[in-house]
Amino acid sequence: MTATETPAPGTAAPAPVVSVKPVVLPAPGRGEDLRVRVSAPATGTGLPIIVFSHGFGSSLDGYGPLADYWAARGFAVIQPTHLDSRTVGLPEDDPRAPRIWRFRVEDLKRVLDHLDLLEAALPGLGGRLDRGRIAAAGHSFGGQTAGNLLGLRVIDPVTGEEEDLSDSRVKAGVLLATAGRGGADLTPFAAEHYPFMNPSFAYMTTPALVVMGDRDDLPLTVRGPDWTADPYHLSPGPKSLLTVFGAEHSLGGIPGYEARETTDENPERLALVQRLTLAYLRHALGIDGPGWRAACEALLESDDPLGRVESK
């Protein structure tokens, strides 16, 4: 059964998932080779691809609640470990630190450049990927990283330049609890320690779903939870925004099973994020349009909705 033949989300049993880690990609100039995890359903062909960027400090071992869910339902999920990961242990005074944000973007591009190697590393995956259907997703810092492939631009604090790092291979995105505008919207601490948090969304034209928690009161901004809706409101369409009611930065528990980053563990909210992100990706990649509409309508018609969706 190919991905395009898979029934609508929720109507078919999830497939067993196989994965391999770490797949090591040479990364000259990075100082560390890039370590990657590849996960995919054990069966099926024509698998669309999600390259996922983790939040600050996490690694390829994080975000199982999303990666496992997506892979069990027809996606190949590729998770690189960025230089800010606790597993790398980069010192704060490392000369690469000011450009961590840029190394992250290069990590995702390196993954896309080496799909042949990654496909070959997972036994049985050969010939099963659909390279015409690639999405970029990320949580928190990873949302900005994935956003760069969609057209988000950052003023490089080292060079002062604003470069277009978008990638035409990426057809859709999911940005989870992602930072909004910089400048006066940042706390003094964030402005001092994270000078790369100055994104422009004006060129982020690739279709994307932005996911925010309405209780995601981050210490990085003076604006409150609405700050994480900026990637939706300040970018051109087509975009959708999922607001998860009662959710904090972890959106119910996406960083991992029993992960210390999870401050608001809630199985119902997590299940909502799983279902809606899957339905959106299948819609945006041209696999299943009715499934996304049905998921949005079900949320709207619920007597006790866990969130709301708006689109433009």
Tab-separated table of C-alpha atoms in Angstrom:
chain	number	residue	atom	x	y	z
A	1	MET	CA	0.000	0.000	0.000
A	2	THR	CA	1.465	3.358	-0.966
A	3	ALA	CA	1.179	6.536	1.090
A	4	THR	CA	-1.261	7.931	-1.437
A	5	GLU	CA	-3.490	4.881	-0.986
A	6	THR	CA	-3.527	5.008	2.814
A	7	PRO	CA	-7.020	5.619	4.259
A	8	ALA	CA	-7.805	8.861	6.052
A	9	PRO	CA	-6.066	9.372	9.414
A	10	GLY	CA	-7.688	7.397	12.195
A	11	THR	CA	-9.329	4.810	9.928
A	12	ALA	CA	-6.376	2.434	9.592
A	13	ALA	CA	-4.237	0.724	12.207
A	14	PRO	CA	-0.762	2.217	12.554
A	15	ALA	CA	2.060	0.238	10.972
A	16	PRO	CA	5.058	-1.101	12.895
A	17	VAL	CA	7.934	1.395	12.805
A	18	VAL	CA	11.579	0.603	12.118
A	19	SER	CA	14.420	3.027	12.754
A	20	VAL	CA	18.178	3.299	12.713
A	21	LYS	CA	20.503	5.574	14.687
A	22	PRO	CA	22.924	7.119	14.490
A	23	VAL	CA	23.536	7.471	10.786
A	24	VAL	CA	26.648	9.636	10.568
A	25	LEU	CA	26.931	12.210	7.796
A	26	PRO	CA	30.322	13.845	7.203
A	27	ALA	CA	30.075	17.577	7.908
A	28	PRO	CA	33.273	19.441	7.011
A	29	GLY	CA	33.576	22.789	8.775
A	30	ARG	CA	31.008	21.872	11.417
A	31	GLY	CA	33.484	20.483	13.914
A	32	GLU	CA	31.282	17.432	14.541
A	33	ASP	CA	29.870	14.929	12.093
A	34	LEU	CA	26.086	15.089	11.840
A	35	ARG	CA	24.258	12.263	13.627
A	36	VAL	CA	20.822	11.386	12.314
A	37	ARG	CA	17.949	9.056	13.155
A	38	VAL	CA	15.779	7.638	10.361
A	39	SER	CA	12.359	6.125	11.113
A	40	ALA	CA	9.780	4.717	8.721
A	41	PRO	CA	6.850	2.315	8.613
A	42	ALA	CA	7.908	-1.270	8.045
A	43	THR	CA	5.607	-1.503	5.019
A	44	GLY	CA	4.437	0.784	2.229
A	45	THR	CA	5.996	2.638	-0.669
A	46	GLY	CA	5.909	6.217	-1.874
A	47	LEU	CA	6.636	7.442	1.653
A	48	PRO	CA	6.631	11.239	2.045
A	49	ILE	CA	9.487	12.656	4.117
A	50	ILE	CA	9.554	14.832	7.231
A	51	VAL	CA	12.858	16.348	8.312
A	52	PHE	CA	12.465	17.370	11.946
A	53	SER	CA	14.457	19.973	13.878
A	54	HIS	CA	14.505	19.481	17.639
A	55	GLY	CA	14.258	22.178	20.284
A	56	PHE	CA	17.272	23.627	22.095
A	57	GLY	CA	19.261	20.941	23.909
A	58	SER	CA	17.367	17.904	22.607
A	59	SER	CA	18.653	15.341	20.107
A	60	LEU	CA	17.711	12.661	17.603
A	61	ASP	CA	16.342	10.682	20.545
A	62	GLY	CA	13.672	13.278	21.331
A	63	TYR	CA	10.140	13.852	20.086
A	64	GLY	CA	9.106	10.221	19.964
A	65	PRO	CA	5.418	11.141	20.450
A	66	LEU	CA	5.517	12.904	17.082
A	67	ALA	CA	8.165	10.976	15.151
A	68	ASP	CA	6.719	7.575	16.059
A	69	TYR	CA	3.170	8.714	15.332
A	70	TRP	CA	4.019	10.142	11.919
A	71	ALA	CA	6.172	7.172	10.924
A	72	ALA	CA	3.510	4.653	11.952
A	73	ARG	CA	1.106	6.434	9.627
A	74	GLY	CA	3.081	6.529	6.421
A	75	PHE	CA	5.949	9.036	6.739
A	76	ALA	CA	9.707	8.647	6.760
A	77	VAL	CA	10.915	10.860	9.615
A	78	ILE	CA	14.501	12.106	9.682
A	79	GLN	CA	15.862	13.667	12.891
A	80	PRO	CA	19.326	15.258	12.996
A	81	THR	CA	21.100	16.158	16.243
A	82	HIS	CA	22.076	19.846	16.198
A	83	LEU	CA	25.188	21.306	17.819
A	84	ASP	CA	23.226	22.773	20.741
A	85	SER	CA	22.187	19.285	21.853
A	86	ARG	CA	23.101	18.278	25.397
A	87	THR	CA	24.570	15.125	23.832
A	88	VAL	CA	27.159	17.258	22.020
A	89	GLY	CA	28.107	19.338	25.056
A	90	LEU	CA	29.286	22.411	23.186
A	91	PRO	CA	30.888	24.927	25.614
A	92	GLU	CA	29.167	28.313	25.853
A	93	ASP	CA	32.348	30.057	24.695
A	94	ASP	CA	32.769	27.793	21.652
A	95	PRO	CA	33.443	29.950	18.577
A	96	ARG	CA	30.584	28.203	16.750
A	97	ALA	CA	28.025	29.280	19.345
A	98	PRO	CA	27.073	32.654	17.757
A	99	ARG	CA	26.149	30.835	14.555
A	100	ILE	CA	24.384	27.830	16.047
A	101	TRP	CA	21.181	28.948	14.305
A	102	ARG	CA	22.934	28.788	10.923
A	103	PHE	CA	24.572	25.421	11.566
A	104	ARG	CA	21.082	24.120	12.354
A	105	VAL	CA	19.765	25.179	8.942
A	106	GLU	CA	22.790	23.619	7.264
A	107	ASP	CA	22.066	20.388	9.155
A	108	LEU	CA	18.620	20.153	7.575
A	109	LYS	CA	19.979	20.907	4.135
A	110	ARG	CA	22.706	18.312	4.604
A	111	VAL	CA	20.016	15.749	5.393
A	112	LEU	CA	18.207	16.588	2.168
A	113	ASP	CA	21.493	16.429	0.248
A	114	HIS	CA	22.195	12.906	1.532
A	115	LEU	CA	18.854	11.155	1.207
A	116	ASP	CA	20.503	8.331	-0.740
A	117	LEU	CA	22.818	7.537	2.164
A	118	LEU	CA	20.050	7.853	4.751
A	119	GLU	CA	17.713	5.655	2.722
A	120	ALA	CA	20.377	2.980	2.392
A	121	ALA	CA	21.133	3.050	6.125
A	122	LEU	CA	17.706	1.683	7.116
A	123	PRO	CA	17.327	-1.905	5.896
A	124	GLY	CA	14.294	-2.294	3.681
A	125	LEU	CA	13.805	1.426	3.029
A	126	GLY	CA	15.498	1.471	-0.362
A	127	GLY	CA	13.275	2.735	-3.178
A	128	ARG	CA	10.360	3.551	-0.854
A	129	LEU	CA	10.764	7.326	-0.436
A	130	ASP	CA	8.752	9.940	-2.309
A	131	ARG	CA	11.287	12.734	-2.758
A	132	GLY	CA	8.719	14.982	-4.344
A	133	ARG	CA	6.854	15.220	-1.022
A	134	ILE	CA	9.153	16.657	1.636
A	135	ALA	CA	8.086	18.646	4.695
A	136	ALA	CA	10.153	20.465	7.324
A	137	ALA	CA	8.945	20.532	10.922
A	138	GLY	CA	10.382	21.749	14.202
A	139	HIS	CA	9.617	22.674	17.794
A	140	SER	CA	10.694	25.880	19.551
A	141	PHE	CA	14.220	26.738	18.287
A	142	GLY	CA	13.642	23.967	15.769
A	143	GLY	CA	10.596	25.813	14.478
A	144	GLN	CA	12.780	28.747	13.463
A	145	THR	CA	15.255	26.302	11.920
A	146	ALA	CA	12.583	24.567	9.857
A	147	GLY	CA	11.068	27.965	9.045
A	148	ASN	CA	14.262	29.020	7.302
A	149	LEU	CA	13.649	26.303	4.711
A	150	LEU	CA	10.145	27.722	4.205
A	151	GLY	CA	11.389	31.270	3.604
A	152	LEU	CA	11.807	32.718	7.102
A	153	ARG	CA	14.842	34.991	7.194
A	154	VAL	CA	17.197	35.862	10.033
A	155	ILE	CA	19.492	38.851	10.289
A	156	ASP	CA	22.797	37.138	10.997
A	157	PRO	CA	24.141	38.696	14.219
A	158	VAL	CA	27.695	38.042	13.017
A	159	THR	CA	27.514	39.372	9.449
A	160	GLY	CA	24.456	41.634	9.670
A	161	GLU	CA	23.143	40.065	6.475
A	162	GLU	CA	19.650	38.686	5.843
A	163	GLU	CA	20.012	35.685	3.577
A	164	ASP	CA	17.406	33.627	1.773
A	165	LEU	CA	17.937	30.063	3.034
A	166	SER	CA	14.698	28.624	1.678
A	167	ASP	CA	14.805	25.236	-0.038
A	168	SER	CA	12.589	24.424	-2.992
A	169	ARG	CA	12.700	20.726	-2.114
A	170	VAL	CA	10.518	21.446	0.929
A	171	LYS	CA	6.841	21.682	-0.006
A	172	ALA	CA	5.218	22.218	3.425
A	173	GLY	CA	6.029	22.831	7.060
A	174	VAL	CA	4.828	22.456	10.645
A	175	LEU	CA	6.132	25.039	13.128
A	176	LEU	CA	5.422	24.107	16.750
A	177	ALA	CA	5.684	26.707	19.550
A	178	THR	CA	7.971	28.829	17.394
A	179	ALA	CA	9.373	32.240	18.320
A	180	GLY	CA	7.778	35.416	16.991
A	181	ARG	CA	9.252	38.824	16.224
A	182	GLY	CA	12.467	40.041	17.822
A	183	GLY	CA	13.416	43.576	18.765
A	184	ALA	CA	11.171	45.218	21.337
A	185	ASP	CA	9.133	42.018	21.675
A	186	LEU	CA	12.056	40.239	23.376
A	187	THR	CA	12.958	40.381	27.051
A	188	PRO	CA	16.348	42.015	27.767
A	189	PHE	CA	17.772	38.576	28.586
A	190	ALA	CA	16.652	37.111	25.261
A	191	ALA	CA	17.912	40.115	23.298
A	192	GLU	CA	21.332	39.764	24.925
A	193	HIS	CA	21.756	36.009	24.780
A	194	TYR	CA	19.845	35.092	21.613
A	195	PRO	CA	20.597	37.787	19.021
A	196	PHE	CA	19.503	35.440	16.225
A	197	MET	CA	15.900	35.717	17.434
A	198	ASN	CA	15.042	38.458	14.955
A	199	PRO	CA	13.135	36.630	12.226
A	200	SER	CA	11.341	38.145	9.284
A	201	PHE	CA	8.308	36.176	8.117
A	202	ALA	CA	7.557	38.343	5.074
A	203	TYR	CA	9.112	35.829	2.651
A	204	MET	CA	7.883	32.630	4.305
A	205	THR	CA	5.656	31.649	1.406
A	206	THR	CA	5.735	27.845	1.679
A	207	PRO	CA	2.471	26.385	3.066
A	208	ALA	CA	2.705	25.719	6.790
A	209	LEU	CA	0.747	24.860	9.910
A	210	VAL	CA	1.697	26.941	12.953
A	211	VAL	CA	0.879	25.332	16.308
A	212	MET	CA	0.725	27.395	19.509
A	213	GLY	CA	-0.361	26.843	23.103
A	214	ASP	CA	-2.513	29.576	24.597
A	215	ARG	CA	-0.610	29.238	27.908
A	216	ASP	CA	2.864	29.192	26.376
A	217	ASP	CA	4.121	32.118	28.466
A	218	LEU	CA	7.803	32.052	27.525
A	219	PRO	CA	10.411	34.105	29.427
A	220	LEU	CA	11.871	35.176	26.069
A	221	THR	CA	9.152	37.684	25.182
A	222	VAL	CA	7.260	40.515	26.847
A	223	ARG	CA	4.112	39.721	24.855
A	224	GLY	CA	2.872	36.430	26.256
A	225	PRO	CA	1.601	33.355	24.373
A	226	ASP	CA	0.348	35.306	21.335
A	227	TRP	CA	3.996	35.836	20.379
A	228	THR	CA	4.150	32.278	19.025
A	229	ALA	CA	1.314	33.042	16.597
A	230	ASP	CA	3.515	35.552	14.731
A	231	PRO	CA	4.726	32.975	12.183
A	232	TYR	CA	1.090	32.666	11.102
A	233	HIS	CA	-0.028	36.287	11.253
A	234	LEU	CA	3.143	37.848	9.794
A	235	SER	CA	3.719	35.464	6.895
A	236	PRO	CA	1.888	35.333	3.584
A	237	GLY	CA	-0.608	32.547	2.967
A	238	PRO	CA	-1.392	29.754	2.593
A	239	LYS	CA	-1.034	29.158	6.316
A	240	SER	CA	-3.061	27.594	9.103
A	241	LEU	CA	-2.903	28.179	12.846
A	242	LEU	CA	-3.783	25.550	15.454
A	243	THR	CA	-4.244	27.033	18.927
A	244	VAL	CA	-4.190	24.345	21.606
A	245	PHE	CA	-6.227	25.355	24.634
A	246	GLY	CA	-4.439	25.091	27.966
A	247	ALA	CA	-1.152	24.064	26.370
A	248	GLU	CA	2.228	25.370	27.425
A	249	HIS	CA	5.476	25.195	25.457
A	250	SER	CA	5.462	21.391	25.312
A	251	LEU	CA	2.021	21.311	23.708
A	252	GLY	CA	0.872	18.466	25.900
A	253	GLY	CA	4.093	16.449	25.733
A	254	ILE	CA	5.650	16.439	22.257
A	255	PRO	CA	9.351	16.618	23.332
A	256	GLY	CA	9.384	12.989	24.426
A	257	TYR	CA	8.026	10.264	26.610
A	258	GLU	CA	8.656	11.448	30.195
A	259	ALA	CA	10.963	14.164	28.856
A	260	ARG	CA	12.118	16.793	31.316
A	261	GLU	CA	11.176	19.501	28.813
A	262	THR	CA	7.525	18.527	29.187
A	263	THR	CA	5.836	20.926	31.625
A	264	ASP	CA	2.220	20.322	30.640
A	265	GLU	CA	1.836	16.606	30.051
A	266	ASN	CA	-1.672	15.967	28.788
A	267	PRO	CA	-2.565	12.949	26.617
A	268	GLU	CA	-5.617	14.637	25.073
A	269	ARG	CA	-3.708	17.733	23.952
A	270	LEU	CA	-0.860	15.609	22.655
A	271	ALA	CA	-3.306	13.460	20.683
A	272	LEU	CA	-4.826	16.597	19.167
A	273	VAL	CA	-1.414	17.825	18.002
A	274	GLN	CA	-0.613	14.393	16.589
A	275	ARG	CA	-3.889	14.115	14.657
A	276	LEU	CA	-3.953	17.652	13.313
A	277	THR	CA	-0.313	17.777	12.237
A	278	LEU	CA	-0.685	14.455	10.433
A	279	ALA	CA	-3.879	15.558	8.696
A	280	TYR	CA	-2.307	18.880	7.701
A	281	LEU	CA	0.833	17.297	6.272
A	282	ARG	CA	-1.182	14.818	4.228
A	283	HIS	CA	-3.274	17.727	2.965
A	284	ALA	CA	-0.391	20.111	2.213
A	285	LEU	CA	1.616	17.418	0.414
A	286	GLY	CA	-1.344	16.491	-1.795
A	287	ILE	CA	-1.990	13.074	-0.258
A	288	ASP	CA	-5.383	13.528	1.414
A	289	GLY	CA	-7.289	16.826	1.280
A	290	PRO	CA	-10.594	15.660	2.813
A	291	GLY	CA	-8.837	14.368	5.937
A	292	TRP	CA	-7.659	17.858	6.917
A	293	ARG	CA	-11.082	19.371	6.362
A	294	ALA	CA	-12.693	16.580	8.372
A	295	ALA	CA	-10.242	17.050	11.244
A	296	CYS	CA	-10.924	20.794	11.361
A	297	GLU	CA	-14.691	20.281	11.220
A	298	ALA	CA	-14.570	17.702	14.013
A	299	LEU	CA	-12.707	20.183	16.196
A	300	LEU	CA	-15.193	22.928	15.411
A	301	GLU	CA	-18.191	20.719	16.145
A	302	SER	CA	-16.869	19.334	19.432
A	303	ASP	CA	-18.878	20.146	22.564
A	304	ASP	CA	-15.638	20.608	24.495
A	305	PRO	CA	-12.988	21.557	21.932
A	306	LEU	CA	-9.329	21.223	22.796
A	307	GLY	CA	-8.342	23.925	20.330
A	308	ARG	CA	-9.269	25.881	17.224
A	309	VAL	CA	-7.977	26.177	13.680
A	310	GLU	CA	-7.939	29.238	11.463
A	311	SER	CA	-6.545	29.495	7.955
A	312	LYS	CA	-5.674	32.092	5.348
